[in-house]
Amino acid sequence: GVNLASWFSLEDWFFVGQNGAVEVATPDTDRAASCLPPLHLDESTGPRWNSETDLLVGLVEHYRTTTSTDTTTTDEEEDDRQQMPTTIGPWGKAIKTIQSFRTSYYDMDVELRNIKDLGIKYVRVPLSWCWTDYDPLSIVIKNETWGAPKDSLIYMNDIEVKEKFTCQDPFYDDVYWPAIPRNFVLQFLRTCGKYGIGATLDLHTYPGGTSIGTFSGVWPRYSRFWTHGDVPAVEK
């Protein structure tokens, strides 16, 4: 078997370059990772990061500061804007970046065929707990009068983006996870079946994080799943 790591559950030490990471729990004052292909190439195009949720928020802030803030419109333009979103907001751009990485990290058909040819029969895939029924790279625009391509990326406001493509962590109000599209995982499993490869889906992260380390998804915050997961919804 072989491990297909840091695809659906990011760990910073895969993306630190030549310097390497000194430990799995990279010190919270030292954001180690500095690249995320294909859109986020180095620290000049986005934030350094040390966990998945840290990266998502960092990308949002990066796009918020680099996106034009000119919102001057005529009355007619404002009427049109009420009917059709015209720009992708910071959250939409951040989700697009992460999903573009996921779709380009492996060429499923080529890589799984190569794995089969090497005699490998099983793959392990670490996964985030946060999933969605929506695919951010194939949202169909049904209203043709908008003039947008049919497979255009999420032309929706950031509130809707967060509802459809992120999970708010139940233990940290300011932590959001980038959701994994369910159809994308199904596509992967079908391709595994095509080549006779067994797949173990490893639920690698949990809400609030399960242990200290960048792989928890919430680092540099400390994990709270085991210490807070059994707290009643209403305390008496």
mmCIF file of C-alpha atoms in Angstrom:
data_model
loop_
_atom_site.group_PDB
_atom_site.id
_atom_site.type_symbol
_atom_site.label_atom_id
_atom_site.label_comp_id
_atom_site.label_asym_id
_atom_site.label_seq_id
_atom_site.Cartn_x
_atom_site.Cartn_y
_atom_site.Cartn_z
ATOM 1 C CA GLY A 1 0.000 0.000 0.000
ATOM 2 C CA VAL A 2 0.904 3.667 -0.241
ATOM 3 C CA ASN A 3 -0.235 6.826 1.523
ATOM 4 C CA LEU A 4 -1.678 9.707 -0.553
ATOM 5 C CA ALA A 5 -1.045 12.325 2.090
ATOM 6 C CA SER A 6 -1.685 16.070 2.336
ATOM 7 C CA TRP A 7 -4.264 16.035 -0.446
ATOM 8 C CA PHE A 8 -7.602 16.187 1.374
ATOM 9 C CA SER A 9 -6.033 16.979 4.745
ATOM 10 C CA LEU A 10 -3.146 19.451 4.622
ATOM 11 C CA GLU A 11 0.035 19.184 6.671
ATOM 12 C CA ASP A 12 2.482 22.064 6.494
ATOM 13 C CA TRP A 13 5.676 20.006 6.341
ATOM 14 C CA PHE A 14 4.786 18.853 2.815
ATOM 15 C CA PHE A 15 5.084 22.464 1.634
ATOM 16 C CA VAL A 16 8.062 23.986 3.432
ATOM 17 C CA GLY A 17 10.613 23.765 0.623
ATOM 18 C CA GLN A 18 14.305 23.054 1.168
ATOM 19 C CA ASN A 19 14.391 24.202 4.797
ATOM 20 C CA GLY A 20 12.125 21.395 5.996
ATOM 21 C CA ALA A 21 10.031 21.293 9.129
ATOM 22 C CA VAL A 22 11.754 20.625 12.431
ATOM 23 C CA GLU A 23 8.770 18.766 13.891
ATOM 24 C CA VAL A 24 5.206 17.845 13.079
ATOM 25 C CA ALA A 25 3.943 20.433 15.543
ATOM 26 C CA THR A 26 5.664 23.403 13.955
ATOM 27 C CA PRO A 27 6.093 26.091 16.658
ATOM 28 C CA ASP A 28 3.057 28.355 16.697
ATOM 29 C CA THR A 29 5.239 31.419 16.103
ATOM 30 C CA ASP A 30 6.752 29.912 12.947
ATOM 31 C CA ARG A 31 4.428 29.451 9.972
ATOM 32 C CA ALA A 32 6.430 26.947 7.984
ATOM 33 C CA ALA A 33 4.529 26.265 4.757
ATOM 34 C CA SER A 34 4.972 28.728 1.930
ATOM 35 C CA CYS A 35 3.513 27.163 -1.194
ATOM 36 C CA LEU A 36 0.277 25.600 -2.380
ATOM 37 C CA PRO A 37 0.125 24.880 -6.114
ATOM 38 C CA PRO A 38 -1.218 25.869 -8.545
ATOM 39 C CA LEU A 39 -2.512 29.343 -7.631
ATOM 40 C CA HIS A 40 -0.688 30.057 -4.385
ATOM 41 C CA LEU A 41 2.964 29.745 -5.342
ATOM 42 C CA ASP A 42 5.047 31.408 -2.644
ATOM 43 C CA GLU A 43 4.824 33.931 0.171
ATOM 44 C CA SER A 44 4.670 36.799 -2.341
ATOM 45 C CA THR A 45 1.319 35.513 -3.635
ATOM 46 C CA GLY A 46 -0.234 34.538 -0.346
ATOM 47 C CA PRO A 47 0.258 33.810 3.340
ATOM 48 C CA ARG A 48 2.593 31.392 5.029
ATOM 49 C CA TRP A 49 0.628 28.855 7.061
ATOM 50 C CA ASN A 50 0.895 25.956 9.476
ATOM 51 C CA SER A 51 -2.524 24.257 9.289
ATOM 52 C CA GLU A 52 -5.469 23.895 6.924
ATOM 53 C CA THR A 53 -7.798 26.343 8.653
ATOM 54 C CA ASP A 54 -4.905 28.748 9.185
ATOM 55 C CA LEU A 55 -4.300 28.688 5.423
ATOM 56 C CA LEU A 56 -7.962 29.262 4.551
ATOM 57 C CA VAL A 57 -8.268 32.360 6.730
ATOM 58 C CA GLY A 58 -4.878 33.580 5.530
ATOM 59 C CA LEU A 59 -5.974 33.285 1.915
ATOM 60 C CA VAL A 60 -9.196 35.165 2.677
ATOM 61 C CA GLU A 61 -7.213 38.008 4.243
ATOM 62 C CA HIS A 62 -4.738 37.947 1.342
ATOM 63 C CA TYR A 63 -7.508 38.275 -1.258
ATOM 64 C CA ARG A 64 -9.324 40.850 0.844
ATOM 65 C CA THR A 65 -6.281 43.130 0.831
ATOM 66 C CA THR A 66 -5.349 42.534 -2.819
ATOM 67 C CA THR A 67 -8.840 42.883 -4.321
ATOM 68 C CA SER A 68 -9.899 46.283 -5.623
ATOM 69 C CA THR A 69 -12.098 48.159 -3.163
ATOM 70 C CA ASP A 70 -13.587 50.497 -5.793
ATOM 71 C CA THR A 71 -17.337 50.024 -5.395
ATOM 72 C CA THR A 72 -18.519 53.174 -7.162
ATOM 73 C CA THR A 73 -21.523 52.353 -9.348
ATOM 74 C CA THR A 74 -24.260 54.176 -11.226
ATOM 75 C CA ASP A 75 -27.919 53.694 -10.265
ATOM 76 C CA GLU A 76 -28.400 51.450 -13.300
ATOM 77 C CA GLU A 77 -25.367 49.361 -12.423
ATOM 78 C CA GLU A 78 -26.609 49.043 -8.859
ATOM 79 C CA ASP A 79 -29.962 47.719 -10.114
ATOM 80 C CA ASP A 80 -28.127 45.078 -12.168
ATOM 81 C CA ARG A 81 -26.006 44.149 -9.176
ATOM 82 C CA GLN A 82 -29.164 43.388 -7.191
ATOM 83 C CA GLN A 83 -29.937 40.631 -9.707
ATOM 84 C CA MET A 84 -26.499 39.170 -10.426
ATOM 85 C CA PRO A 85 -23.288 38.939 -8.395
ATOM 86 C CA THR A 86 -20.488 40.280 -10.590
ATOM 87 C CA THR A 87 -17.334 39.464 -8.669
ATOM 88 C CA ILE A 88 -15.925 36.613 -6.623
ATOM 89 C CA GLY A 89 -15.294 37.710 -3.057
ATOM 90 C CA PRO A 90 -12.320 36.841 -0.837
ATOM 91 C CA TRP A 91 -13.935 33.661 0.497
ATOM 92 C CA GLY A 92 -14.803 32.495 -3.014
ATOM 93 C CA LYS A 93 -11.237 33.092 -4.206
ATOM 94 C CA ALA A 94 -9.802 31.259 -1.206
ATOM 95 C CA ILE A 95 -12.042 28.227 -1.794
ATOM 96 C CA LYS A 96 -11.152 28.277 -5.498
ATOM 97 C CA THR A 97 -7.441 28.229 -4.626
ATOM 98 C CA ILE A 98 -7.756 25.254 -2.301
ATOM 99 C CA GLN A 99 -9.977 23.249 -4.641
ATOM 100 C CA SER A 100 -7.705 24.023 -7.602
ATOM 101 C CA PHE A 101 -4.875 22.551 -5.543
ATOM 102 C CA ARG A 102 -6.911 19.432 -4.807
ATOM 103 C CA THR A 103 -7.799 18.836 -8.451
ATOM 104 C CA SER A 104 -4.207 19.315 -9.666
ATOM 105 C CA TYR A 105 -2.279 17.535 -6.869
ATOM 106 C CA TYR A 106 -2.899 14.156 -8.505
ATOM 107 C CA ASP A 107 -3.945 13.219 -12.011
ATOM 108 C CA MET A 108 -6.227 10.467 -10.781
ATOM 109 C CA ASP A 109 -6.234 8.359 -13.916
ATOM 110 C CA VAL A 110 -2.488 8.583 -14.584
ATOM 111 C CA GLU A 111 -1.331 8.265 -10.978
ATOM 112 C CA LEU A 112 -3.601 5.360 -10.066
ATOM 113 C CA ARG A 113 -2.643 3.509 -13.246
ATOM 114 C CA ASN A 114 1.027 3.987 -12.327
ATOM 115 C CA ILE A 115 0.313 2.766 -8.798
ATOM 116 C CA LYS A 116 -1.337 -0.350 -10.210
ATOM 117 C CA ASP A 117 1.607 -0.976 -12.570
ATOM 118 C CA LEU A 118 3.982 -0.815 -9.582
ATOM 119 C CA GLY A 119 2.079 -3.667 -7.962
ATOM 120 C CA ILE A 120 0.540 -1.516 -5.216
ATOM 121 C CA LYS A 121 -2.913 -2.771 -4.281
ATOM 122 C CA TYR A 122 -4.077 -0.365 -1.606
ATOM 123 C CA VAL A 123 -4.026 3.395 -0.998
ATOM 124 C CA ARG A 124 -4.650 5.308 2.212
ATOM 125 C CA VAL A 125 -6.195 8.761 1.898
ATOM 126 C CA PRO A 126 -6.202 11.088 4.943
ATOM 127 C CA LEU A 127 -9.362 13.205 4.864
ATOM 128 C CA SER A 128 -10.802 16.218 6.624
ATOM 129 C CA TRP A 129 -14.090 15.759 8.493
ATOM 130 C CA CYS A 130 -15.659 18.691 6.586
ATOM 131 C CA TRP A 131 -17.529 17.646 3.418
ATOM 132 C CA THR A 132 -20.006 19.323 1.050
ATOM 133 C CA ASP A 133 -22.501 18.243 -1.601
ATOM 134 C CA TYR A 134 -21.405 21.206 -3.757
ATOM 135 C CA ASP A 135 -18.430 21.396 -6.129
ATOM 136 C CA PRO A 136 -16.841 24.874 -6.209
ATOM 137 C CA LEU A 137 -15.294 24.319 -9.646
ATOM 138 C CA SER A 138 -18.443 23.196 -11.465
ATOM 139 C CA ILE A 139 -21.288 25.391 -10.308
ATOM 140 C CA VAL A 140 -23.847 25.674 -13.118
ATOM 141 C CA ILE A 141 -25.183 29.152 -13.775
ATOM 142 C CA LYS A 142 -28.807 28.509 -14.717
ATOM 143 C CA ASN A 143 -29.787 32.063 -15.648
ATOM 144 C CA GLU A 144 -28.415 32.535 -19.181
ATOM 145 C CA THR A 145 -29.211 36.266 -19.135
ATOM 146 C CA TRP A 146 -26.340 36.730 -16.705
ATOM 147 C CA GLY A 147 -23.916 36.041 -19.528
ATOM 148 C CA ALA A 148 -21.720 33.791 -17.367
ATOM 149 C CA PRO A 149 -20.209 30.529 -18.625
ATOM 150 C CA LYS A 150 -22.174 27.459 -17.602
ATOM 151 C CA ASP A 151 -19.331 26.045 -15.544
ATOM 152 C CA SER A 152 -18.396 29.361 -13.999
ATOM 153 C CA LEU A 153 -16.990 29.451 -10.473
ATOM 154 C CA ILE A 154 -19.286 30.435 -7.595
ATOM 155 C CA TYR A 155 -20.846 33.777 -8.491
ATOM 156 C CA MET A 156 -22.320 34.254 -5.045
ATOM 157 C CA ASN A 157 -21.609 36.418 -2.032
ATOM 158 C CA ASP A 158 -19.208 35.363 0.688
ATOM 159 C CA ILE A 159 -21.989 34.456 3.117
ATOM 160 C CA GLU A 160 -23.333 31.845 0.703
ATOM 161 C CA VAL A 161 -19.814 30.633 -0.112
ATOM 162 C CA LYS A 162 -19.183 29.963 3.570
ATOM 163 C CA GLU A 163 -22.522 28.150 3.907
ATOM 164 C CA LYS A 164 -21.899 25.869 0.919
ATOM 165 C CA PHE A 165 -18.143 25.313 0.966
ATOM 166 C CA THR A 166 -16.932 25.571 4.569
ATOM 167 C CA CYS A 167 -17.718 24.126 7.988
ATOM 168 C CA GLN A 168 -17.577 26.392 10.994
ATOM 169 C CA ASP A 169 -15.737 24.616 13.777
ATOM 170 C CA PRO A 170 -18.132 23.929 16.698
ATOM 171 C CA PHE A 171 -15.382 24.558 19.256
ATOM 172 C CA TYR A 172 -13.786 27.659 17.701
ATOM 173 C CA ASP A 173 -16.094 30.412 16.460
ATOM 174 C CA ASP A 174 -13.409 31.966 14.242
ATOM 175 C CA VAL A 175 -12.238 28.700 12.605
ATOM 176 C CA TYR A 176 -13.594 27.567 9.231
ATOM 177 C CA TRP A 177 -12.656 24.386 7.361
ATOM 178 C CA PRO A 178 -12.545 24.162 3.545
ATOM 179 C CA ALA A 179 -15.085 21.476 2.656
ATOM 180 C CA ILE A 180 -14.264 18.466 0.483
ATOM 181 C CA PRO A 181 -16.736 18.002 -2.424
ATOM 182 C CA ARG A 182 -18.391 14.599 -2.007
ATOM 183 C CA ASN A 183 -18.534 14.020 -5.784
ATOM 184 C CA PHE A 184 -14.780 14.519 -6.034
ATOM 185 C CA VAL A 185 -14.172 11.707 -3.546
ATOM 186 C CA LEU A 186 -16.645 9.487 -5.407
ATOM 187 C CA GLN A 187 -14.739 10.174 -8.626
ATOM 188 C CA PHE A 188 -11.537 9.084 -6.900
ATOM 189 C CA LEU A 189 -13.112 5.866 -5.584
ATOM 190 C CA ARG A 190 -14.517 5.012 -9.016
ATOM 191 C CA THR A 191 -11.056 5.473 -10.529
ATOM 192 C CA CYS A 192 -9.587 3.211 -7.833
ATOM 193 C CA GLY A 193 -12.213 0.612 -8.771
ATOM 194 C CA LYS A 194 -11.282 0.968 -12.436
ATOM 195 C CA TYR A 195 -7.732 -0.173 -11.625
ATOM 196 C CA GLY A 196 -8.618 -2.699 -8.935
ATOM 197 C CA ILE A 197 -7.112 -0.634 -6.116
ATOM 198 C CA GLY A 198 -8.538 -0.741 -2.613
ATOM 199 C CA ALA A 199 -8.885 2.577 -0.783
ATOM 200 C CA THR A 200 -8.889 3.291 2.935
ATOM 201 C CA LEU A 201 -10.487 6.656 3.716
ATOM 202 C CA ASP A 202 -8.750 7.862 6.874
ATOM 203 C CA LEU A 203 -10.756 10.482 8.743
ATOM 204 C CA HIS A 204 -7.619 12.389 9.710
ATOM 205 C CA THR A 205 -9.132 15.481 11.325
ATOM 206 C CA TYR A 206 -12.020 16.093 13.696
ATOM 207 C CA PRO A 207 -13.881 19.225 14.792
ATOM 208 C CA GLY A 208 -11.727 21.200 17.170
ATOM 209 C CA GLY A 209 -8.653 19.098 16.391
ATOM 210 C CA THR A 210 -7.672 15.826 18.091
ATOM 211 C CA SER A 211 -3.998 16.332 18.906
ATOM 212 C CA ILE A 212 -1.200 18.876 18.884
ATOM 213 C CA GLY A 213 0.278 19.371 15.416
ATOM 214 C CA THR A 214 -0.267 20.952 12.032
ATOM 215 C CA PHE A 215 -2.132 17.842 10.854
ATOM 216 C CA SER A 216 -4.907 18.595 13.372
ATOM 217 C CA GLY A 217 -6.172 21.315 11.043
ATOM 218 C CA VAL A 218 -6.562 23.954 13.770
ATOM 219 C CA TRP A 219 -2.932 24.485 14.799
ATOM 220 C CA PRO A 220 -1.581 26.762 16.308
ATOM 221 C CA ARG A 221 -4.763 26.462 18.358
ATOM 222 C CA TYR A 222 -4.715 23.523 20.729
ATOM 223 C CA SER A 223 -7.000 20.565 20.107
ATOM 224 C CA ARG A 224 -10.350 20.485 21.882
ATOM 225 C CA PHE A 225 -12.194 17.469 20.461
ATOM 226 C CA TRP A 226 -11.386 15.100 23.335
ATOM 227 C CA THR A 227 -11.660 17.669 26.121
ATOM 228 C CA HIS A 228 -14.836 19.413 24.931
ATOM 229 C CA GLY A 229 -16.557 16.875 22.681
ATOM 230 C CA ASP A 230 -18.601 15.403 25.543
ATOM 231 C CA VAL A 231 -19.808 18.701 26.995
ATOM 232 C CA PRO A 232 -23.650 18.785 27.045
ATOM 233 C CA ALA A 233 -25.309 21.279 24.713
ATOM 234 C CA VAL A 234 -27.073 22.787 27.722
ATOM 235 C CA GLU A 235 -25.244 22.743 31.041
ATOM 236 C CA LYS A 236 -27.349 22.647 34.205
#
